Coordinates of C-alpha atoms in Angstrom, one line a residue:
X26 CA 0.0 0.0 0.0
X27 CA 2.8 2.5 0.9
X28 CA 5.8 1.0 -1.0
X29 CA 7.8 3.7 -2.9
X30 CA 7.2 6.4 -0.4
X31 CA 10.2 8.2 1.1
X32 CA 10.8 7.1 4.8
X33 CA 9.8 10.5 6.2
X34 CA 6.5 10.5 4.3
X35 CA 5.9 6.9 5.5
X36 CA 6.5 7.9 9.1
X37 CA 4.2 10.9 8.7
X38 CA 1.4 8.8 7.2
X39 CA 1.8 6.2 10.0
X40 CA 1.5 8.8 12.7
X41 CA -1.6 10.4 11.0
X42 CA -3.3 7.0 10.7
X43 CA -2.5 6.1 14.4
X44 CA -4.0 9.4 15.5
X45 CA -7.1 8.9 13.5
X46 CA -7.6 5.5 15.0
X47 CA -7.4 6.6 18.6
X48 CA -11.2 6.5 18.8
X49 CA -11.4 3.0 17.5
X50 CA -9.1 0.0 17.2
X51 CA -5.5 1.0 16.4
X52 CA -3.6 0.3 13.2
X53 CA 0.0 -1.0 13.0
X54 CA 1.9 -0.9 9.7
X55 CA 4.8 -3.1 8.5
X56 CA 6.8 -2.8 5.3
X57 CA 8.6 -6.0 4.4
X58 CA 10.9 -7.2 1.7
X59 CA 11.2 -10.9 1.1
X60 CA 14.5 -11.9 -0.5
X61 CA 17.2 -14.6 -0.5
X62 CA 20.0 -14.1 2.0
X63 CA 23.1 -16.3 2.6
X64 CA 23.5 -18.3 5.8
X65 CA 25.4 -21.1 7.2
X66 CA 23.1 -22.7 9.8
X67 CA 24.9 -26.0 9.8
X68 CA 28.3 -24.9 8.5
X69 CA 27.4 -25.0 4.8
X70 CA 26.6 -21.8 3.0
X71 CA 23.1 -21.8 1.4
X72 CA 20.5 -19.4 0.2
X73 CA 17.6 -18.9 2.7
X74 CA 14.5 -16.7 2.7
X75 CA 14.7 -13.7 4.8
X76 CA 12.3 -10.8 5.6
X77 CA 14.0 -7.4 5.7
X78 CA 17.3 -9.5 5.5
X79 CA 16.2 -11.2 8.9
X80 CA 15.9 -14.9 9.4
X81 CA 13.7 -15.7 11.1
X82 CA 11.6 -12.8 10.1
X83 CA 10.3 -9.9 12.3
X84 CA 7.8 -10.7 15.1
X85 CA 4.3 -9.1 14.8
X86 CA 3.9 -7.8 18.3
X87 CA 0.3 -6.6 18.5
X88 CA -2.7 -6.4 20.9
X89 CA -6.2 -7.9 20.7
X90 CA -8.4 -6.2 18.1
X91 CA -5.6 -4.2 16.4
X92 CA -5.6 -3.7 12.6
X93 CA -2.5 -5.0 11.0
X94 CA -1.3 -3.8 7.6
X95 CA 1.6 -5.6 6.1
X96 CA 3.0 -4.5 2.7
X97 CA 5.1 -7.3 1.2
X98 CA 7.5 -6.9 -1.6
X99 CA 8.5 -10.1 -3.3
X100 CA 12.2 -10.1 -4.3
X101 CA 12.3 -14.0 -4.7
X102 CA 12.7 -15.5 -8.1
X103 CA 9.2 -17.2 -8.0
X104 CA 5.7 -16.3 -6.8
X105 CA 4.9 -16.3 -3.1
X106 CA 2.2 -15.9 -0.4
X107 CA 2.3 -15.5 3.3
X108 CA -0.3 -17.1 5.5
X109 CA -1.0 -16.3 9.2
X110 CA -1.1 -19.5 11.1
X111 CA -4.0 -19.4 13.6
X112 CA -5.2 -15.9 12.9
X113 CA -8.9 -15.8 12.4
X114 CA -9.6 -13.7 9.4
X115 CA -13.3 -12.9 10.3
X116 CA -15.3 -13.1 7.1
X117 CA -12.2 -12.1 5.2
X118 CA -10.5 -15.2 3.7
X119 CA -9.0 -12.7 1.1
X120 CA -6.2 -12.2 3.6
X121 CA -5.6 -15.9 4.3
X122 CA -2.7 -16.2 1.9
X123 CA -3.2 -19.7 0.6
X124 CA -3.7 -20.9 -2.9
X125 CA -7.4 -21.3 -2.6
X126 CA -8.0 -17.7 -1.5
X127 CA -5.3 -15.6 -3.1
X128 CA -3.5 -15.3 -6.5
X129 CA 0.2 -15.6 -5.7
X130 CA 2.3 -12.4 -5.5
X131 CA 4.5 -12.5 -8.7
X132 CA 8.2 -12.0 -8.3
X133 CA 9.0 -8.2 -8.4
X134 CA 5.5 -7.3 -7.2
X135 CA 4.2 -6.1 -3.8
X136 CA 1.0 -6.8 -2.2
X137 CA -0.6 -5.4 1.1
X138 CA -2.4 -7.6 3.7
X139 CA -4.8 -5.9 6.0
X140 CA -6.6 -7.8 8.8
X141 CA -7.8 -7.5 12.3
X142 CA -6.8 -9.8 15.2
X143 CA -10.4 -9.7 16.4
X144 CA -10.9 -11.2 19.8
X145 CA -7.7 -13.2 19.9
X146 CA -4.7 -13.5 22.2
X147 CA -1.7 -15.8 22.2
X148 CA 1.1 -17.3 20.2
X149 CA 1.1 -17.9 16.5
X150 CA 3.4 -17.6 13.4
X151 CA 3.4 -16.8 9.8
X152 CA 5.1 -18.5 7.0
X153 CA 5.3 -19.0 3.2
X154 CA 2.4 -21.2 2.0
X155 CA 3.5 -21.9 -1.7
X156 CA 6.2 -24.0 -3.4
X157 CA 7.7 -25.7 -0.3
X158 CA 9.2 -22.3 0.6
X159 CA 8.9 -22.7 4.3
X160 CA 11.7 -25.3 4.1
X161 CA 14.0 -22.3 3.3
X162 CA 12.7 -20.0 5.8
X163 CA 10.4 -16.9 5.4
X164 CA 8.7 -17.4 8.8
X165 CA 8.3 -15.3 11.9
X166 CA 6.3 -15.0 15.1
X167 CA 3.0 -13.4 15.9
X168 CA 2.4 -12.3 19.5
X169 CA -1.1 -11.0 20.4
X170 CA -1.1 -9.4 23.8
X171 CA -4.1 -9.0 26.2
X172 CA -5.8 -5.7 26.4
X173 CA -5.2 -4.0 29.6
X174 CA -8.7 -4.5 30.8
X175 CA -8.3 -8.4 30.6
X176 CA -5.8 -9.7 33.2
X177 CA -3.5 -12.5 32.5
X178 CA -4.3 -15.7 34.5
X179 CA -0.7 -15.5 35.9
X180 CA 1.7 -12.9 37.1
X181 CA 3.3 -10.7 34.5
X182 CA 6.5 -12.4 33.4
X183 CA 9.8 -10.5 33.6
X184 CA 10.5 -11.2 29.9
X185 CA 9.0 -12.6 26.7
X186 CA 11.1 -14.8 24.5
X187 CA 10.2 -16.4 21.1
X188 CA 11.8 -19.6 20.1
X189 CA 11.5 -21.2 16.6
X190 CA 12.5 -24.9 16.5
X191 CA 12.6 -26.7 13.1
X192 CA 14.1 -29.5 11.3
X193 CA 16.5 -28.2 8.5
X194 CA 17.9 -29.5 5.2
X195 CA 20.9 -28.4 3.4
X196 CA 19.2 -28.8 0.2
X197 CA 17.1 -25.9 -1.0
X198 CA 13.3 -25.9 -1.0
X199 CA 13.4 -26.3 -4.8
X200 CA 15.6 -29.4 -4.6
X201 CA 13.4 -30.8 -1.9
X202 CA 10.2 -30.3 -3.8
X203 CA 11.8 -31.9 -6.8
X204 CA 12.8 -35.0 -4.7
X205 CA 9.2 -35.6 -3.4
X206 CA 7.7 -35.0 -6.8
X207 CA 10.0 -37.9 -8.0
X208 CA 8.9 -40.2 -5.1
X209 CA 12.1 -39.6 -3.1
X210 CA 11.2 -39.2 0.6
X211 CA 12.7 -36.4 2.6
X212 CA 14.6 -38.8 5.0
X213 CA 16.2 -37.5 8.1
X214 CA 17.0 -33.8 8.4
X215 CA 20.5 -32.5 8.4
X216 CA 20.0 -30.8 11.7
X217 CA 17.6 -29.0 14.1
X218 CA 17.7 -25.2 14.3
X219 CA 16.9 -22.8 17.2
X220 CA 15.9 -19.4 15.7
X221 CA 17.7 -20.2 12.5
X222 CA 21.0 -21.1 14.2
X223 CA 22.7 -24.5 14.5
X224 CA 23.5 -26.6 17.6
X225 CA 25.7 -25.6 20.4
X226 CA 29.1 -27.2 20.2
X227 CA 28.5 -29.6 23.1
X228 CA 30.2 -32.7 21.5
X229 CA 33.2 -32.6 19.2
X230 CA 32.3 -35.8 17.6
X231 CA 28.7 -34.7 16.8
X232 CA 28.8 -30.9 16.1
X233 CA 30.9 -29.2 13.5
X234 CA 33.1 -26.4 14.9
X235 CA 32.3 -22.9 14.0
X236 CA 28.5 -23.2 13.8
X237 CA 26.7 -20.3 15.4
X238 CA 24.3 -21.2 18.2
X239 CA 21.6 -19.4 20.0
X240 CA 22.2 -18.0 23.6
X241 CA 19.2 -17.0 25.6
X242 CA 20.3 -14.5 28.3
X243 CA 18.3 -14.5 31.6
X244 CA 18.6 -13.1 35.1
X245 CA 18.6 -15.5 38.2
X246 CA 15.3 -15.6 40.0
X247 CA 13.2 -14.1 37.1
X248 CA 10.3 -15.7 35.4
X249 CA 10.2 -15.7 31.6
X250 CA 7.5 -16.5 29.1
X251 CA 8.9 -18.7 26.3
X252 CA 6.8 -19.0 23.1
X253 CA 7.9 -22.0 21.2
X254 CA 6.9 -22.7 17.6
X255 CA 7.6 -25.8 15.6
X256 CA 8.0 -24.2 12.1
X257 CA 9.8 -27.2 10.6
X258 CA 9.2 -29.3 7.5
X259 CA 8.0 -32.7 8.8
X260 CA 9.6 -33.5 12.2
X261 CA 7.9 -33.7 15.6
X262 CA 10.3 -32.2 18.2
X263 CA 10.7 -32.8 22.0
X264 CA 11.4 -29.5 23.8
X265 CA 13.1 -29.3 27.1
X266 CA 15.5 -27.2 29.2
X267 CA 18.2 -28.9 31.4
X268 CA 17.1 -28.8 35.1
X269 CA 14.2 -26.5 34.5
X270 CA 10.5 -27.1 34.6
X271 CA 8.2 -25.9 31.9
X272 CA 4.9 -24.5 33.2
X273 CA 2.5 -24.7 30.2
X274 CA 0.1 -21.6 30.2
X275 CA -1.1 -21.1 26.6
X276 CA -1.3 -22.8 23.3
X277 CA -2.4 -21.2 20.0
X278 CA -4.7 -18.7 21.6
X279 CA -6.2 -20.6 24.6
X280 CA -4.9 -20.5 28.2
X281 CA -4.4 -23.9 29.5
X282 CA -4.6 -25.5 32.8
X283 CA -1.2 -24.7 34.4
X284 CA 1.0 -27.8 34.9
X285 CA 4.7 -28.5 34.8
X286 CA 6.4 -30.6 32.2
X287 CA 10.0 -31.7 32.1
X288 CA 9.7 -31.9 28.3
X289 CA 6.9 -31.6 25.7
X290 CA 6.5 -33.0 22.3
X291 CA 5.7 -30.2 19.9
X292 CA 4.5 -31.3 16.5
X293 CA 4.8 -29.6 13.1
X294 CA 2.9 -26.3 13.0
X295 CA 2.1 -26.2 16.7
X296 CA 2.8 -23.3 19.2
X297 CA 3.0 -23.4 23.0
X298 CA 4.0 -20.9 25.7
X299 CA 5.7 -21.8 29.0
X300 CA 6.6 -19.9 32.1
X301 CA 10.1 -20.8 33.1
X302 CA 11.6 -19.8 36.5
X303 CA 15.3 -19.3 36.6
X304 CA 15.7 -21.0 39.9
X305 CA 18.8 -23.1 39.3
X306 CA 22.4 -22.7 40.4
X307 CA 23.6 -19.8 38.3
X308 CA 27.2 -20.9 38.4
X309 CA 26.9 -22.5 34.8
X310 CA 24.9 -22.3 31.7
X311 CA 22.2 -24.9 30.8
X312 CA 21.1 -26.7 27.6
X313 CA 17.9 -25.9 25.7
X314 CA 17.2 -29.0 23.5
X315 CA 14.8 -29.8 20.6
X316 CA 15.3 -33.5 19.5
X317 CA 13.5 -35.4 16.7
X318 CA 10.6 -37.7 17.7
X319 CA 9.2 -40.7 15.8
X320 CA 11.9 -40.6 13.2
X321 CA 13.3 -43.6 11.5
X322 CA 17.0 -42.9 11.8
X323 CA 19.9 -45.0 13.0
X324 CA 21.7 -41.9 14.6
X325 CA 19.3 -39.4 16.1
X326 CA 22.1 -37.7 18.1
X327 CA 23.5 -35.9 15.1
X328 CA 20.2 -34.1 14.5
X329 CA 19.6 -32.6 17.9
X330 CA 19.1 -28.9 18.3
X331 CA 20.9 -27.4 21.2
X332 CA 20.8 -23.7 22.4
X333 CA 22.2 -22.3 25.7
X334 CA 20.4 -20.8 28.6
X335 CA 22.9 -18.3 30.0
X336 CA 22.4 -16.8 33.5
X337 CA 23.9 -13.3 33.8
X338 CA 26.3 -14.5 36.6
X339 CA 27.2 -17.8 35.0
X340 CA 30.8 -18.7 35.5
X341 CA 31.2 -21.6 33.1
X342 CA 29.6 -23.2 30.0
X343 CA 26.9 -25.9 30.1
X344 CA 28.3 -29.4 30.7
X345 CA 27.3 -33.0 31.4
X346 CA 25.3 -35.1 28.9
X347 CA 22.2 -33.7 27.3
X348 CA 19.0 -34.6 29.3
X349 CA 17.5 -37.7 27.8
X350 CA 14.4 -37.5 25.6
X351 CA 11.5 -39.7 26.1
X352 CA 11.7 -43.2 24.9
X353 CA 11.6 -43.1 21.1
X354 CA 9.3 -46.1 20.8
X355 CA 6.8 -45.0 23.4
X356 CA 4.0 -43.4 21.5
X357 CA 1.7 -43.8 24.5
X358 CA 3.9 -41.2 26.4
X359 CA 3.2 -38.6 23.7
X360 CA -0.5 -39.4 23.5
X361 CA -0.8 -39.1 27.2
X362 CA 0.8 -35.7 27.0
X363 CA -1.5 -34.5 24.4
X364 CA -4.6 -35.6 26.5
X365 CA -3.1 -33.8 29.6
X366 CA -3.2 -30.4 27.9
X367 CA -6.5 -29.0 29.1
X368 CA -8.3 -25.7 28.6
X369 CA -8.5 -23.3 31.5
X370 CA -12.1 -22.9 31.7
X371 CA -12.1 -20.3 34.4
X372 CA -9.7 -17.9 32.7
X373 CA -10.7 -14.9 30.5
X374 CA -8.8 -14.5 27.2
X375 CA -9.6 -11.9 24.6
X376 CA -13.0 -11.2 26.3
X377 CA -13.9 -10.9 30.0
X378 CA -16.0 -14.0 30.1
X379 CA -14.4 -17.4 31.0
X380 CA -13.0 -19.5 28.1
X381 CA -15.2 -22.3 29.2
X382 CA -18.4 -20.4 29.1
X383 CA -18.8 -21.9 25.6
X384 CA -19.8 -25.4 26.6
X385 CA -19.0 -27.3 23.4
X386 CA -19.9 -30.7 24.9
X387 CA -23.5 -29.8 25.1
X388 CA -24.0 -28.9 21.5
X389 CA -25.4 -31.4 19.1
X390 CA -23.1 -32.5 16.3
X391 CA -24.7 -31.9 12.9
X392 CA -22.0 -33.2 10.6
X393 CA -19.4 -36.0 10.9
X394 CA -16.2 -36.3 8.6
X395 CA -13.8 -39.2 8.9
X396 CA -10.6 -38.0 7.1
X397 CA -8.4 -41.0 6.1
X398 CA -4.9 -40.3 4.9
X399 CA -2.4 -42.6 3.2
X400 CA 1.4 -42.3 2.3
X401 CA 2.3 -40.9 -1.1
X402 CA 1.1 -43.1 -4.0
X403 CA 1.2 -42.9 -7.8
X404 CA -2.0 -41.3 -9.2
X405 CA -2.0 -40.9 -13.0
X406 CA 1.7 -41.2 -13.1
X407 CA 2.5 -38.6 -10.4
X408 CA 3.3 -39.0 -6.7
X409 CA 0.3 -37.6 -4.7
X410 CA -1.1 -37.8 -1.1
X411 CA -4.7 -38.1 -0.4
X412 CA -7.5 -37.4 2.1
X413 CA -10.4 -39.9 1.6
X414 CA -8.8 -40.9 -1.6
X415 CA -8.7 -37.4 -3.1
X416 CA -5.5 -35.5 -3.8
X417 CA -6.3 -31.7 -4.0
X418 CA -5.6 -30.2 -7.3
X419 CA -5.1 -26.5 -7.0
X420 CA -6.9 -24.6 -9.8
X421 CA -5.3 -21.6 -11.7
X422 CA -8.2 -19.5 -10.5
X423 CA -8.4 -19.3 -6.7
X424 CA -11.7 -20.8 -5.2
X425 CA -12.7 -17.5 -3.6
X426 CA -12.4 -15.6 -6.8
X427 CA -14.2 -18.3 -8.8
X428 CA -17.1 -18.2 -6.4
X429 CA -17.2 -14.4 -6.2
X430 CA -17.3 -14.1 -10.0
X431 CA -19.4 -17.2 -10.7
X432 CA -16.7 -18.9 -12.8
X433 CA -18.1 -22.4 -13.5
X434 CA -16.1 -25.7 -13.3
X435 CA -13.2 -24.5 -11.0
X436 CA -14.2 -26.7 -8.0
X437 CA -16.8 -29.2 -6.8
X438 CA -18.6 -29.2 -3.5
X439 CA -18.6 -32.9 -3.2
X440 CA -15.8 -33.8 -0.9
X441 CA -16.9 -37.1 0.7
X442 CA -17.3 -37.5 4.5
X443 CA -15.6 -40.9 4.5
X444 CA -13.2 -43.0 2.5
X445 CA -14.9 -44.0 -0.7
X446 CA -14.5 -47.5 -2.4
X447 CA -12.9 -46.2 -5.6
X448 CA -9.4 -45.6 -6.9
X449 CA -7.6 -42.6 -5.6
X450 CA -7.8 -39.5 -7.9
X451 CA -6.6 -35.9 -8.1
X452 CA -9.5 -33.4 -8.1
X453 CA -10.6 -29.9 -6.9
X454 CA -13.1 -31.3 -4.4
X455 CA -14.0 -29.2 -1.3
X456 CA -16.3 -29.5 1.7
X457 CA -19.7 -27.9 1.5
X458 CA -19.9 -26.5 4.9
X459 CA -23.0 -25.2 6.7
X460 CA -22.8 -21.9 8.5
X461 CA -22.8 -22.5 12.3
X462 CA -22.8 -26.3 11.8
X463 CA -21.2 -28.2 14.7
X464 CA -18.8 -30.6 12.9
X465 CA -17.0 -33.7 14.3
X466 CA -13.8 -34.5 12.3
X467 CA -11.9 -37.7 12.9
X468 CA -8.4 -37.8 11.4
X469 CA -7.2 -41.4 10.7
X470 CA -3.5 -41.5 10.1
X471 CA -2.5 -44.5 7.9
X472 CA 1.0 -43.2 7.3
X473 CA 4.1 -44.3 9.2
X474 CA 4.9 -40.8 10.6
X475 CA 3.1 -38.3 12.9
X476 CA 1.0 -36.0 10.8
X477 CA -0.4 -32.5 11.9
X478 CA -3.6 -31.0 10.6
X479 CA -4.6 -27.4 10.6
X480 CA -7.9 -25.6 10.0
X481 CA -7.5 -21.9 9.0
X482 CA -9.5 -19.2 10.7
X483 CA -11.1 -21.5 13.3
X484 CA -10.3 -23.0 16.6
X485 CA -11.4 -26.5 17.4
X486 CA -11.6 -28.6 20.4
X487 CA -9.2 -31.6 20.6
X488 CA -11.4 -34.3 22.3
X489 CA -9.4 -37.5 22.1
X490 CA -6.1 -39.1 20.8
X491 CA -6.2 -42.9 20.5
X492 CA -4.5 -45.8 19.0
X493 CA -7.7 -47.1 17.4
X494 CA -11.2 -45.7 16.7
X495 CA -13.1 -46.3 20.0
X496 CA -16.4 -45.3 21.5
X497 CA -17.3 -41.7 21.8
X498 CA -17.5 -42.2 25.5
X499 CA -13.8 -41.5 25.6
X500 CA -14.3 -37.9 24.3
X501 CA -13.4 -35.0 26.6
X502 CA -16.5 -32.9 26.4
X503 CA -15.6 -30.4 29.0
X504 CA -12.1 -28.9 28.8
X505 CA -10.4 -30.2 25.6
X506 CA -8.1 -27.3 24.7
X507 CA -9.2 -25.0 21.9
X508 CA -6.5 -24.6 19.2
X509 CA -5.9 -24.7 15.5
X510 CA -3.3 -27.5 14.9
X511 CA -3.6 -31.1 16.0
X512 CA -1.3 -34.1 15.8
X513 CA -2.3 -37.5 14.6
X514 CA 0.0 -40.4 15.5
X515 CA 0.9 -43.3 13.1
X516 CA -1.8 -45.9 12.9
X517 CA -4.0 -43.8 15.2
X518 CA -6.8 -41.4 15.2
X519 CA -7.6 -37.9 16.6
X520 CA -11.1 -36.5 16.9
X521 CA -11.9 -32.7 17.1
X522 CA -15.1 -30.6 17.2
X523 CA -15.4 -27.2 15.4
X524 CA -18.1 -24.6 14.9
X525 CA -18.1 -23.4 11.3
X526 CA -18.9 -19.8 12.5
X527 CA -16.7 -17.8 10.0
X528 CA -18.0 -17.1 6.5
X529 CA -15.4 -17.8 3.7
X530 CA -13.5 -20.5 2.1
X531 CA -10.9 -22.0 4.5
X532 CA -8.0 -24.3 4.1
X533 CA -7.9 -27.7 5.9
X534 CA -4.4 -29.1 5.4
X535 CA -1.6 -31.3 6.5
X536 CA 1.1 -29.1 8.2
X537 CA 3.8 -31.6 7.3
X538 CA 5.2 -29.9 4.1
X539 CA 5.8 -33.1 2.1
X540 CA 2.2 -34.3 2.7
X541 CA 0.6 -30.9 2.0
X542 CA 2.7 -30.3 -1.2
X543 CA 1.6 -33.6 -2.7
X544 CA -2.1 -32.8 -2.2
X545 CA -3.2 -33.6 1.3
X546 CA -5.5 -30.7 1.8
X547 CA -9.0 -29.5 1.0
X548 CA -11.1 -26.4 1.7
X549 CA -14.3 -25.8 3.7
X550 CA -16.7 -23.5 2.0
X551 CA -18.8 -21.7 4.6
X552 CA -21.6 -19.5 3.2
X553 CA -23.6 -17.1 5.4
X554 CA -26.3 -15.5 3.3
X555 CA -27.3 -13.0 5.9
X556 CA -23.9 -11.5 6.7
X557 CA -21.7 -12.7 3.8
X558 CA -17.9 -12.5 3.5
X559 CA -16.4 -9.1 3.0
X560 CA -16.2 -7.9 -0.7
X561 CA -13.2 -8.4 -2.9
X562 CA -10.4 -6.0 -1.8
X563 CA -9.5 -3.2 -4.1
X564 CA -5.9 -4.4 -4.4
X565 CA -6.8 -8.0 -5.3
X566 CA -4.5 -9.8 -7.7
X567 CA -6.2 -11.5 -10.6
X568 CA -5.0 -14.7 -12.1
X569 CA -6.3 -17.8 -14.1
X570 CA -9.6 -17.2 -15.7
X571 CA -9.7 -13.7 -14.3
X572 CA -6.3 -12.5 -15.6
X573 CA -7.8 -10.0 -18.0
X574 CA -9.1 -8.0 -14.9
X575 CA -5.6 -7.4 -13.7
X576 CA -4.5 -3.9 -14.0

């Protein structure tokens, strides 16, 4: 919106807009350039995607109900989109930044996102949604703070720290996507990063010398809020801090029942925040660890991420062996952890009423979808992944634009609610959602790895995680945590409940990039005739059948 203005003009305009908005919800403006930069995360120089030459990108630090304006200049060599993982674009899927809602931003172009974080708090992140680009970076954090009139359900921390943990490959995102198109699996990653940095040199036999690592500086006796995001490609990670407890307080916009963990499995696309008290002997540093989970590898020790927790009066580096991760073969441990994360039904969040005032267990389910996945398979000569035997085929005209301009034949509202007895196929088939329907979705994971699933612009209630489909009597109908990304263990199933209360076309996807890239996604079309979705933005990019409209 404001690219090309001199800096002093931009600052003047920003001040004017902020002043005008004092009577309503404030505006905050960002101007970002997305480009390649050179980094050596694991001791090998490679091109990564930076934002304003930063990797990870800037943190959106905002407050409930603020209006966010982000002008994005694409200086890559291919089209791109940014999506805002967990942000509820109320009646405004035009800002969602996925292939079904937006035409890509061509290289050399800029485009301005404008959205409101309406009635939201918590820890989220943004990332590139096209062409496997997240594997090369281009992600950053979103912190939505409480308004002053809504108290935190815990004492204000002494500091707020964002940590990005991710598996990392030395191959570029272009090479990785070529591999999976050719049926070559990703295999084990080359390492685990903390905030874009490699592991601390804790073992000469395992860590290359000269690799930069992350140091988190703290003061003894203080309490810090750590927001931890798994922004990786496909690997679940166990997060822990040597000799420190992790008091879980929030996940993806919901305050949780506060309980201590010595470690927590964080799956691809998930975000958690912990309170950590610096109550240990401050004579030495301590390890912060992220290690792979459920990975078929003969030597996991070479791909452990290690950062350093440094007390201000520390006298020596961290030492002793890394604290052990959970037993690699113990899926039950991770499932039990998932079930132990509960909603704090007495805490207020973005609104003054308690989170649990919405009693989801008392609402009648109106639709049930059993979504059955499978590993990649050949469909019409191409490697594809499926949900219910359908591999999503992205059309050249985004679904939103096709519906708005009545372009026939772009998509079908016929996505099946269960696995069909027919050969797998590639198709643009989406779910015909009913406005305010209360939907039960059961994810059945027939793959050999943990899969994560995300629904854009909605929160859902995770009500069970089991090794096999069982009676609904096992469902947690009282305090299942409300979030936007859930894990499904190999050979197991996860059930969620969601209210389709947001008009628009919304992406339902695998967060694991290899599964998503090969077609494991669909969209949910939610139409509200009384209060429809917002109109097409004035700055919309047109493509596909609507390319002639582009100015």
